[in-house]
Short mmCIF file of C-alpha atoms and ligand atoms in Angstrom, two decimals:
data_model
loop_
_atom_site.label_atom_id
_atom_site.label_comp_id
_atom_site.label_asym_id
_atom_site.label_seq_id
_atom_site.Cartn_x
_atom_site.Cartn_y
_atom_site.Cartn_z
CA MET K 12 74.88 169.02 105.32
CA GLU K 13 72.02 166.90 103.59
CA GLN K 14 72.42 168.02 100.20
CA GLN K 15 76.36 167.14 100.44
CA ILE K 16 75.37 163.51 101.58
CA LYS K 17 72.73 162.89 99.00
CA GLU K 18 75.70 164.04 96.52
CA LEU K 19 78.46 161.22 97.78
CA GLU K 20 75.46 158.85 98.23
CA LYS K 21 75.08 159.24 94.37
CA GLN K 22 78.82 158.25 93.89
CA ALA K 23 78.60 155.78 96.84
CA ARG K 24 75.70 153.76 95.43
CA LYS K 25 77.94 152.96 92.63
CA LEU K 26 79.32 150.19 94.77
CA GLU K 27 75.86 148.61 95.15
CA THR K 28 75.60 147.62 91.59
CA THR K 29 72.19 146.90 89.64
CA ALA K 30 70.57 143.82 88.57
CA GLN K 31 72.00 144.33 85.33
CA ASP K 32 75.28 145.29 85.99
CA ARG K 33 75.46 141.81 88.02
CA LYS K 34 74.15 139.83 85.27
CA SER K 35 76.59 140.80 82.70
CA LEU K 36 79.42 140.98 85.53
CA LEU K 37 78.57 137.16 86.33
CA GLU K 38 78.49 136.40 82.18
CA GLU K 39 81.79 137.58 81.62
CA ALA K 40 83.06 136.05 84.43
CA THR K 41 81.56 133.04 84.11
CA ASP K 42 83.00 132.79 80.49
CA TYR K 43 86.27 133.42 81.32
CA GLY K 44 86.20 130.44 83.73
CA GLU K 45 84.55 128.33 81.34
CA GLU K 46 87.54 129.18 78.60
CA PHE K 47 90.03 128.62 81.14
CA LEU K 48 88.91 125.13 82.22
CA THR K 49 87.71 123.65 79.00
CA SER K 50 91.02 124.54 77.32
CA LEU K 51 92.98 123.29 80.51
CA SER K 52 94.12 120.38 79.41
CA GLU K 53 95.94 121.93 76.26
CA LYS K 54 97.53 124.48 78.74
CA PRO K 55 101.23 124.04 79.98
CA ALA K 56 101.56 123.24 83.39
CA PHE K 57 103.98 125.93 83.72
CA VAL K 58 104.98 128.87 81.63
CA ASN K 59 108.34 130.52 81.70
CA SER K 60 108.32 134.00 80.88
CA ASP K 61 110.77 136.87 81.47
CA GLU K 62 107.88 139.46 82.18
CA LYS K 63 106.34 137.57 84.97
CA GLY K 64 103.04 138.97 85.30
CA LYS K 65 104.69 142.86 85.16
CA GLY K 66 101.49 143.94 83.15
CA VAL K 67 99.43 143.97 86.10
CA TYR K 68 101.28 147.20 87.09
CA ASP K 69 100.49 148.98 83.51
CA ILE K 70 96.95 149.30 85.01
CA PRO K 71 97.30 151.43 88.48
CA PHE K 72 94.03 151.90 90.63
CA SER K 73 92.81 155.24 89.61
CA ASP K 74 89.04 156.85 90.13
CA LYS K 75 88.09 156.04 86.91
CA PRO K 76 86.25 153.01 86.54
CA LYS K 77 87.60 150.24 84.23
CA LYS K 78 85.59 147.30 81.88
CA LEU K 79 85.71 143.97 83.32
CA ASP K 80 86.77 142.49 79.93
CA ASP K 81 89.64 144.55 80.00
CA LEU K 82 90.59 143.43 83.06
CA LEU K 83 90.17 139.92 82.41
CA ASP K 84 92.57 140.33 79.22
CA VAL K 85 95.12 141.29 82.29
CA LEU K 86 93.96 138.66 84.31
CA ASN K 87 94.45 135.99 81.46
CA SER K 88 98.04 137.08 80.15
CA GLU K 89 99.26 138.57 83.29
CA VAL K 90 97.90 136.19 86.02
CA ASP K 91 96.82 132.93 84.46
CA THR K 92 99.32 132.59 82.29
CA PRO K 93 102.92 132.73 83.81
CA GLY K 94 104.22 130.34 86.25
CA LEU K 95 103.03 127.26 87.62
CA ASN K 96 99.47 126.11 86.67
CA PRO K 97 98.06 124.31 89.81
CA ALA K 98 94.62 123.75 88.10
CA SER K 99 96.53 121.53 85.50
CA GLY K 100 96.65 117.73 86.11
CA LYS K 101 100.12 117.32 84.75
CA HIS K 102 101.46 119.44 87.52
CA ALA K 103 103.05 116.86 90.12
CA GLY K 104 105.38 119.24 91.77
CA TYR K 105 105.42 120.04 95.27
CA ILE K 106 102.06 118.98 96.73
CA PRO K 107 99.53 120.00 94.49
CA GLY K 108 96.38 121.66 95.51
CA GLY K 109 93.00 121.64 94.26
CA GLY K 110 90.06 123.73 93.24
CA LEU K 111 86.96 121.95 92.90
CA TYR K 112 84.27 123.67 90.88
CA PRO K 113 81.39 123.56 93.56
CA SER K 114 83.96 125.40 95.75
CA ALA K 115 84.26 128.37 93.67
CA ILE K 116 80.30 128.59 93.71
CA ALA K 117 80.44 128.42 97.57
CA ASP K 118 83.14 131.29 97.55
CA TYR K 119 80.88 133.35 95.35
CA LEU K 120 77.87 132.52 97.40
CA ALA K 121 79.71 133.33 100.79
CA ALA K 122 80.98 136.45 99.49
CA ILE K 123 77.77 137.89 98.02
CA THR K 124 75.79 136.67 101.69
CA ASN K 125 79.17 137.53 103.23
CA ARG K 126 78.21 135.71 106.69
CA TYR K 127 80.02 136.66 109.68
CA THR K 128 81.65 133.32 110.49
CA GLY K 129 83.75 134.40 113.52
CA VAL K 130 81.18 134.08 116.28
CA PHE K 131 78.40 131.54 116.58
CA PHE K 132 75.85 134.58 117.68
CA SER K 133 76.38 136.43 114.22
CA SER K 134 75.52 133.34 111.94
CA PRO K 135 74.81 130.28 113.81
CA GLY K 136 74.04 128.13 110.77
CA ALA K 137 77.22 128.98 108.97
CA VAL K 138 79.25 127.94 111.90
CA ARG K 139 77.17 124.45 112.34
CA ILE K 140 78.78 123.90 108.54
CA GLU K 141 81.88 124.77 109.82
CA ASN K 142 81.56 122.46 112.70
CA MET K 143 80.06 119.66 110.67
CA CYS K 144 83.53 120.02 108.58
CA ILE K 145 85.64 119.62 111.74
CA ARG K 146 83.11 117.04 113.10
CA TRP K 147 83.43 114.84 109.88
CA MET K 148 87.43 115.35 110.16
CA ASN K 149 87.45 114.70 113.67
CA ASP K 150 85.62 111.25 112.86
CA LEU K 151 87.87 110.52 110.42
CA VAL K 152 91.00 110.82 112.51
CA GLY K 153 89.48 109.06 115.17
CA TYR K 154 88.62 111.63 117.48
CA PRO K 155 85.97 111.22 120.36
CA GLU K 156 83.21 112.80 121.33
CA GLY K 157 84.69 116.17 122.75
CA ALA K 158 87.05 117.03 120.32
CA SER K 159 87.27 120.44 118.34
CA GLY K 160 89.05 122.14 115.82
CA ASN K 161 89.52 125.24 113.33
CA LEU K 162 89.36 125.85 109.36
CA THR K 163 92.41 127.20 109.05
CA SER K 164 94.04 129.46 105.72
CA GLY K 165 96.21 126.45 105.49
CA GLY K 166 98.09 123.81 107.33
CA SER K 167 101.18 126.06 108.16
CA ILE K 168 98.46 128.03 110.55
CA ALA K 169 97.05 124.92 111.69
CA ASN K 170 100.75 123.64 112.61
CA LEU K 171 101.34 127.02 114.29
CA ILE K 172 98.08 126.80 116.59
CA ALA K 173 98.59 123.30 117.26
CA LEU K 174 102.09 124.33 118.89
CA VAL K 175 100.88 127.30 120.73
CA ALA K 176 98.15 124.83 122.16
CA ALA K 177 100.73 122.40 123.10
CA ARG K 178 102.77 125.05 124.96
CA ASP K 179 99.88 126.65 126.60
CA ASN K 180 98.47 123.13 127.93
CA SER K 181 101.88 122.31 129.32
CA GLU K 182 101.64 125.39 131.48
CA ILE K 183 105.46 125.85 130.76
CA LYS K 184 106.77 129.26 131.82
CA ALA K 185 108.56 131.79 129.60
CA ARG K 186 111.39 131.63 131.78
CA ASP K 187 111.82 127.76 131.28
CA PHE K 188 111.53 128.22 127.23
CA ASP K 189 115.33 127.44 127.20
CA ARG K 190 114.79 124.09 128.82
CA ALA K 191 111.55 123.09 126.57
CA VAL K 192 112.09 120.29 124.02
CA ILE K 193 110.52 119.67 120.93
CA TYR K 194 110.60 116.13 118.84
CA THR K 195 110.27 115.83 115.03
CA THR K 196 112.32 115.05 112.21
CA ARG K 197 114.65 116.53 109.59
CA GLN K 198 111.81 115.96 106.95
CA VAL K 199 109.36 118.14 108.77
CA HIS K 200 107.55 120.49 107.16
CA HIS K 201 109.34 124.10 107.59
CA CYS K 202 106.57 126.07 108.57
CA VAL K 203 107.09 123.69 112.13
CA VAL K 204 110.32 125.59 112.48
CA LYS K 205 108.78 128.59 111.51
CA ALA K 206 105.86 127.89 113.84
CA ILE K 207 108.41 127.40 116.99
CA LYS K 208 109.80 130.84 116.24
CA PHE K 209 105.89 132.64 116.07
CA ALA K 210 105.03 130.64 119.08
CA GLY K 211 108.44 132.65 121.04
CA LEU K 212 110.13 129.03 121.47
CA ARG K 213 112.80 130.12 119.68
CA GLU K 214 115.40 129.27 122.50
CA ALA K 215 113.44 125.91 122.80
CA ARG K 216 115.87 122.98 121.92
CA LEU K 217 114.44 121.38 118.53
CA ARG K 218 115.52 117.48 118.38
CA THR K 219 115.60 116.03 115.14
CA ILE K 220 115.21 112.26 115.48
CA PRO K 221 116.97 109.82 113.54
CA MET K 222 114.79 108.34 110.40
CA ASP K 223 114.91 104.66 109.54
CA GLU K 224 115.63 104.03 105.27
CA HIS K 225 112.37 104.82 104.62
CA TYR K 226 112.70 108.16 106.02
CA ARG K 227 110.37 107.74 109.09
CA MET K 228 111.08 108.77 112.65
CA LYS K 229 112.72 105.84 114.71
CA ALA K 230 110.40 105.21 117.31
CA ASP K 231 112.86 104.15 119.88
CA ALA K 232 115.78 106.63 119.56
CA LEU K 233 113.13 108.96 119.89
CA GLU K 234 112.04 107.39 123.28
CA GLU K 235 115.14 107.70 124.42
CA GLN K 236 115.89 110.89 123.59
CA ILE K 237 113.02 111.79 125.52
CA GLN K 238 114.44 109.73 128.57
CA SER K 239 117.75 111.62 128.20
CA ASP K 240 116.38 115.01 128.20
CA LYS K 241 114.24 114.16 131.20
CA ASP K 242 117.25 112.90 132.86
CA GLU K 243 119.40 116.04 132.06
CA GLY K 244 116.25 118.23 133.75
CA LEU K 245 114.97 119.53 130.47
CA ILE K 246 111.42 119.80 129.56
CA PRO K 247 110.08 117.54 127.10
CA LEU K 248 107.18 119.63 125.37
CA THR K 249 105.55 118.17 122.35
CA ILE K 250 106.50 115.76 119.32
CA PHE K 251 105.55 116.80 116.11
CA ALA K 252 105.31 113.67 113.90
CA SER K 253 104.27 113.58 109.95
CA ALA K 254 101.93 111.62 108.04
CA GLY K 255 103.19 112.44 104.74
CA THR K 256 106.13 114.23 104.67
CA THR K 257 106.15 116.55 101.91
CA ASP K 258 109.39 115.84 100.38
CA LEU K 259 108.80 112.09 100.34
CA GLY K 260 105.45 111.20 101.64
CA ALA K 261 106.74 109.34 104.47
CA VAL K 262 104.93 108.52 107.53
CA ASP K 263 106.32 108.08 110.81
CA PRO K 264 104.84 105.41 113.06
CA ILE K 265 102.33 106.91 114.47
CA ASP K 266 101.01 104.24 116.63
CA GLU K 267 104.01 103.53 118.41
CA ILE K 268 104.96 107.52 118.70
CA GLY K 269 101.20 107.90 120.54
CA ASP K 270 102.42 105.36 122.99
CA ILE K 271 105.71 107.28 123.60
CA ALA K 272 103.85 110.49 124.09
CA ASP K 273 101.47 108.81 126.50
CA ARG K 274 104.09 107.23 128.73
CA HIS K 275 105.73 110.87 128.80
CA ASP K 276 102.71 112.80 128.92
CA LEU K 277 103.93 114.55 125.65
CA TRP K 278 101.23 116.66 123.62
CA PHE K 279 101.58 114.50 120.51
CA HIS K 280 100.98 116.46 117.15
CA VAL K 281 100.48 114.71 113.68
CA ASP K 282 101.19 116.86 110.88
CA ALA K 283 98.82 115.19 108.28
CA ALA K 284 98.26 118.26 106.09
CA TYR K 285 99.54 116.46 102.79
CA GLY K 286 98.41 112.84 103.87
CA GLY K 287 95.30 113.02 106.20
CA PHE K 288 92.88 112.63 103.68
CA PHE K 289 94.23 109.49 102.65
CA LEU K 290 92.55 108.19 105.38
CA LEU K 291 89.47 107.94 103.59
CA THR K 292 91.07 104.69 101.75
CA ASP K 293 91.97 101.40 103.38
CA HIS K 294 95.56 102.09 102.85
CA GLY K 295 95.67 105.26 104.48
CA ARG K 296 94.37 103.98 107.56
CA GLU K 297 96.69 101.12 107.72
CA VAL K 298 99.65 103.49 107.31
CA MET K 299 98.09 106.08 109.23
CA SER K 300 97.04 103.68 112.13
CA GLY K 301 97.38 105.05 115.73
CA ILE K 302 96.49 108.75 114.68
CA GLU K 303 93.54 108.83 116.85
CA LYS K 304 96.20 108.36 120.06
CA SER K 305 97.39 112.01 118.59
CA ASP K 306 96.27 115.44 120.84
CA SER K 307 96.08 117.38 117.36
CA ALA K 308 96.41 116.91 113.76
CA THR K 309 96.84 119.11 110.94
CA ILE K 310 94.75 118.16 107.62
CA ASP K 311 94.51 120.23 104.73
CA PRO K 312 91.37 120.30 102.57
CA HIS K 313 93.09 122.30 99.77
CA LYS K 314 95.52 119.41 99.36
CA GLY K 315 94.16 116.15 99.80
CA LEU K 316 90.08 116.99 99.65
CA PHE K 317 91.27 119.08 96.05
CA LEU K 318 89.99 122.45 97.78
CA PRO K 319 91.19 125.63 96.13
CA TYR K 320 93.87 127.01 98.29
CA GLY K 321 92.94 128.63 101.94
CA SER K 322 91.64 125.75 103.49
CA GLY K 323 93.63 123.88 106.00
CA ALA K 324 92.56 122.73 109.03
CA LEU K 325 93.69 121.72 112.73
CA LEU K 326 91.86 119.11 114.72
CA VAL K 327 92.20 118.70 118.53
CA ARG K 328 91.31 115.78 120.31
CA ASP K 329 90.09 117.42 123.77
CA GLY K 330 88.57 120.51 122.22
CA GLN K 331 88.81 122.52 125.70
CA LYS K 332 92.61 122.62 125.61
CA LEU K 333 92.07 124.25 122.23
CA TYR K 334 89.86 126.87 123.68
CA ASP K 335 92.00 127.27 126.70
CA SER K 336 94.75 128.30 124.65
CA GLN K 337 92.83 130.26 122.09
CA HIS K 338 89.69 132.03 123.52
CA MET K 339 89.76 135.95 124.45
CA SER K 340 86.92 137.57 125.38
CA ALA K 341 86.38 141.43 124.25
CA ASN K 342 83.86 143.96 125.82
CA TYR K 343 82.55 145.02 122.52
CA LEU K 344 81.36 141.18 121.72
CA GLN K 345 79.47 140.62 125.23
CA ASP K 346 76.19 140.33 123.43
CA THR K 347 77.44 137.43 121.20
CA TYR K 348 78.28 135.20 124.31
CA LYS K 349 74.47 134.85 124.62
CA ALA K 350 74.52 132.26 121.86
CA ASN K 351 77.02 129.38 122.64
CA GLU K 352 75.46 126.06 121.68
CA GLU K 353 78.17 125.30 119.36
CA ALA K 354 81.66 126.68 119.55
CA SER K 355 82.77 129.86 117.86
CA PRO K 356 85.54 129.53 115.66
CA ALA K 357 87.17 133.05 116.99
CA ASP K 358 87.52 131.14 120.21
CA LEU K 359 89.36 128.13 118.72
CA SER K 360 92.18 130.04 116.65
CA PRO K 361 93.77 133.59 116.54
CA GLU K 362 91.40 135.09 113.79
CA LEU K 363 88.26 136.78 114.81
CA SER K 364 86.83 138.04 111.26
CA LYS K 365 87.28 135.22 108.63
CA HIS K 366 86.40 133.86 105.29
CA PHE K 367 83.54 131.39 105.60
CA ARG K 368 85.69 128.45 104.68
CA GLY K 369 83.56 125.91 105.65
CA LEU K 370 80.85 126.31 102.86
CA ARG K 371 83.36 125.50 100.26
CA MET K 372 84.12 122.42 101.67
CA TRP K 373 80.63 121.64 102.67
CA LEU K 374 79.27 122.12 99.23
CA PRO K 375 81.46 119.77 97.26
CA LEU K 376 80.88 116.92 99.88
CA GLN K 377 77.41 117.20 99.66
CA LEU K 378 76.82 117.95 95.99
CA PHE K 379 79.53 114.86 95.03
CA GLY K 380 78.69 112.37 97.81
CA VAL K 381 82.15 111.31 99.66
CA ALA K 382 82.34 108.46 97.26
CA PRO K 383 84.03 110.10 94.32
CA PHE K 384 86.91 111.66 96.94
CA ARG K 385 87.48 108.20 98.39
CA ALA K 386 88.14 106.77 95.00
CA ALA K 387 90.30 109.85 93.66
CA LEU K 388 92.61 109.33 96.56
CA LYS K 389 92.61 105.54 96.14
CA GLU K 390 93.50 106.36 92.56
CA LYS K 391 96.36 108.79 92.97
CA LEU K 392 97.70 106.08 95.50
CA LEU K 393 97.60 103.58 92.66
CA LEU K 394 98.80 106.09 89.71
CA ALA K 395 102.09 106.61 92.18
CA ARG K 396 102.86 102.98 92.24
CA TYR K 397 102.19 103.11 88.75
CA ALA K 398 104.69 105.66 87.98
CA TYR K 399 106.93 104.01 90.25
CA SER K 400 107.07 101.10 88.19
CA LYS K 401 107.34 102.85 85.00
CA LEU K 402 110.48 104.85 86.48
CA GLN K 403 112.16 101.59 87.60
CA GLN K 404 112.10 100.33 83.92
CA ILE K 405 114.09 103.28 83.00
CA ASP K 406 117.68 103.06 82.34
CA GLY K 407 120.01 104.93 84.80
CA ILE K 408 116.93 105.80 87.18
CA GLU K 409 117.66 105.25 90.73
CA LEU K 410 114.50 105.28 92.79
CA GLY K 411 113.72 105.77 96.57
CA PRO K 412 111.39 103.38 98.27
CA GLU K 413 108.38 102.55 97.04
CA PRO K 414 105.59 105.13 97.71
CA GLU K 415 103.76 104.81 101.17
CA LEU K 416 101.24 107.60 99.85
CA SER K 417 101.33 109.40 96.59
CA VAL K 418 104.82 110.87 96.19
CA VAL K 419 107.64 109.28 94.49
CA PHE K 420 111.17 110.48 94.43
CA PHE K 421 114.10 109.22 92.51
CA ARG K 422 117.06 110.67 90.33
CA TYR K 423 118.74 109.74 87.24
CA LEU K 424 122.61 108.80 87.56
CA PRO K 425 124.71 109.55 84.45
CA GLU K 426 127.70 108.03 83.65
CA ASP K 427 130.01 110.33 83.79
CA GLU K 428 128.34 113.38 85.04
CA ASP K 429 127.60 114.92 88.40
CA PRO K 430 124.61 113.86 89.36
CA ASP K 431 123.48 116.73 91.11
CA THR K 432 124.13 118.79 88.31
CA PHE K 433 122.48 116.50 85.84
CA ASN K 434 119.09 116.36 87.82
CA LYS K 435 119.15 119.97 88.22
CA ALA K 436 119.34 120.29 84.17
CA ILE K 437 116.60 117.45 84.11
CA VAL K 438 114.26 119.73 86.17
CA ASP K 439 115.07 122.91 84.33
CA ARG K 440 114.47 121.60 81.01
CA ILE K 441 110.84 120.07 82.69
CA HIS K 442 110.18 123.77 83.88
CA LYS K 443 111.29 125.52 80.41
CA ASP K 444 109.47 122.97 78.48
CA GLY K 445 106.30 123.69 80.74
CA ARG K 446 104.19 121.02 79.25
CA VAL K 447 104.32 119.25 82.27
CA PHE K 448 105.59 120.21 86.18
CA ILE K 449 107.53 118.01 88.74
CA SER K 450 109.87 119.64 91.31
CA SER K 451 113.19 118.80 92.70
CA THR K 452 114.31 118.90 96.09
CA HIS K 453 117.49 117.76 98.17
CA ILE K 454 117.78 115.00 100.89
CA ASN K 455 121.48 114.87 102.95
CA GLY K 456 122.63 117.16 100.44
CA THR K 457 121.97 115.18 97.05
CA VAL K 458 119.63 116.16 94.97
CA TYR K 459 116.28 114.38 93.76
CA LEU K 460 113.76 114.67 91.96
CA ARG K 461 109.92 113.92 93.02
CA LEU K 462 106.78 113.12 91.30
CA ALA K 463 103.38 114.16 93.64
CA ILE K 464 100.34 113.28 92.42
CA LEU K 465 97.52 114.79 94.36
CA ASN K 466 95.84 116.51 92.17
CA PHE K 467 92.19 115.59 91.65
CA ARG K 468 92.50 115.94 87.26
CA THR K 469 95.95 113.72 87.44
CA HIS K 470 94.85 110.43 85.86
CA LEU K 471 96.29 107.67 84.13
CA GLU K 472 97.10 109.60 81.17
CA GLU K 473 98.66 112.36 82.76
CA VAL K 474 101.02 110.23 84.71
CA LYS K 475 101.74 108.45 81.31
CA GLN K 476 102.86 112.09 80.06
CA ILE K 477 104.65 112.92 82.77
CA VAL K 478 106.89 109.95 82.29
CA ALA K 479 107.27 110.32 78.60
CA ILE K 480 108.40 114.21 79.04
CA LEU K 481 110.89 112.98 81.49
CA LYS K 482 112.61 110.60 79.87
CA GLU K 483 112.45 112.72 76.42
CA MET K 484 114.46 115.76 78.98
CA ILE K 485 116.94 112.97 80.06
CA SER K 486 117.63 111.85 76.77
CA GLU K 487 117.82 116.10 75.77
CA VAL K 488 120.02 116.58 78.65
CA GLU K 489 122.02 113.51 77.87
CA SER K 490 122.64 114.67 74.41
CA SER K 491 123.48 118.49 75.67
CA LYS K 492 126.46 117.25 77.42
CA GLN K 493 128.00 115.25 74.59
C1 PLP B 506 103.44 118.09 105.35
C2 PLP B 506 103.14 119.59 105.34
N1 PLP B 506 102.76 120.18 106.29
C3 PLP B 506 102.29 121.71 106.13
C4 PLP B 506 102.56 122.36 104.99
C5 PLP B 506 102.04 123.74 104.49
O1 PLP B 506 100.61 123.92 104.50
P1 PLP B 506 100.36 125.14 104.16
O2 PLP B 506 100.98 125.10 102.44
O3 PLP B 506 98.83 125.08 103.54
O4 PLP B 506 100.48 126.47 104.64
C6 PLP B 506 102.72 121.44 103.98
C7 PLP B 506 102.67 122.37 102.49
O5 PLP B 506 102.92 121.51 101.37
C8 PLP B 506 102.97 120.13 103.90
O6 PLP B 506 103.13 119.69 102.82
#
C-alpha cells in the first residue's frame, strides 16, 4: 500500500507548484494584466461578435497539462474581448462596476493564504478585517454601536438577507404570509421581487406605492396604504425603499419613510446598493438624510467603492436581530464557539465557507486613504450634471429630471418616427459601434436611454466622448431612415 501511496503522491504533488513555477506563472499573469490595463483606453467598451466566446469549449479539461501562455491567449480572445468591458471608463450602462488594482492583489493574497473567514475562531484577524469594513460602512450610514452586517457577494444577496431578517424579526407565522404586506415602488430593483420568492413570501402582498415626478416614493401615499392595510386586518411587514434606483438614480424620501416605519413599527430597509457610497459626499448625505433611521441597508462596494464584482454588503442597525435570524450551530463546529470576541460572518448570513471578501476592500482603503474615493464620487456626481447639460444642448433630446445621483435618463424625439423604435435603434447602433457603452430601459412602457456614471475610470474626456458618439449615432439613425 505504501508503494501505491507514494506513486500517487508523485502525481498529486504537481498541484503544489515549485517556487520557479510560481515565479513564471505570476510573471505571465502580470504581463497579461499589464497589457490589458495599458491598452484599456484604446479598447472598445463593447465588442459584438458572432462567436461570443465559443472558443472556450475548444480546449476541454483533460488529463494533459496545458501551458499558461496558451490559456491566456484563450482568455484574451474568448473572454476578455467579446461582450461588455466593465473595466473601461467608457462603460456607462447599467450600473458600472469597478476593478481597483489593489483589490486584485488582495484577492491574490487571499487565495494564496486561503484564510478561513467563516468563523472568528479560524482566522480572527481576517474576520476583524471584515468587521472593520462593516463598522466603517455602519458609521457612514450613521448606525449606532451594536450595528452589524455581512459582506455579501452583491446587492441581491444583501437584500435577500435583509428581507429574511425583517420576516424573522416580525415573528410572522407561515400561515399568515398571505396577509403580510411589503411596501416599495415600481422602481425597486427586481432582485427584491426575487428575494420575496426566495424568502417564501410569494403569497405576500407587494404594494407598489405611487411615485412623484422624480420617481421617488410618495411618503403620504405610503402611510395611507399602511393604514388602510392595517384597517383591513393585513400585516404590514417591511418597507423597501431605494437610495438610488437602478433605472433613474432616484432616492426615495428616506427621512420621512423612516418616521412612518417608526410610527407603524415596520422594518425599514434601504436598498442603497448603487447610491450608498455617495454618503461620502455632502450631496449624498443631503439626499439620503435620515438613512440612519433605517433598520437595514444594502450598499455595494463593487459599485460605489469601485471594487471588482463580488462585493456587496448588508448593514443592520441592531446586530442582534441579524444574528437571531441567521445564526445556527453545528455539532462539528463546537470548538469554534470558544472564540467569540467578535461576530463571525457565518452567524450573520446563509454562508459558511466564503471568500475573504474583506481584504479586497480593506487594502485599497488603506493604501489610497478615503480621500480619493470621496473625490471620485464627487467627480461622478458632477460628471452626471455635466452630461445632463450637454445633452440638453442636443436638439430633439428630451431629458428626465436632473440627476439626483449619477444616472441621466433621456430619449430622442424624432420628427416622424416612433420614438421607441428610434431610441432602440440608437442603442443598437451604439452597441454595434462599441467605442462607448450605454444601456436602455423602459419606464411605463416608454423606451429611454440612460447614462450611468460610476466607473472609477470615467472622467471628463470619457463623458465628452460618450456624448459625441451619441450625437453621431443619432445622426446615423436619422440618415438611415431617410
Ligand atoms: C439598486 C440596486 N439594488 C440591487 C442591485 C443588485 O445588486 P447585485 O447585482 O450586486 O446583486 C442593483 C444592481 O445593479 C442595484 O442597482
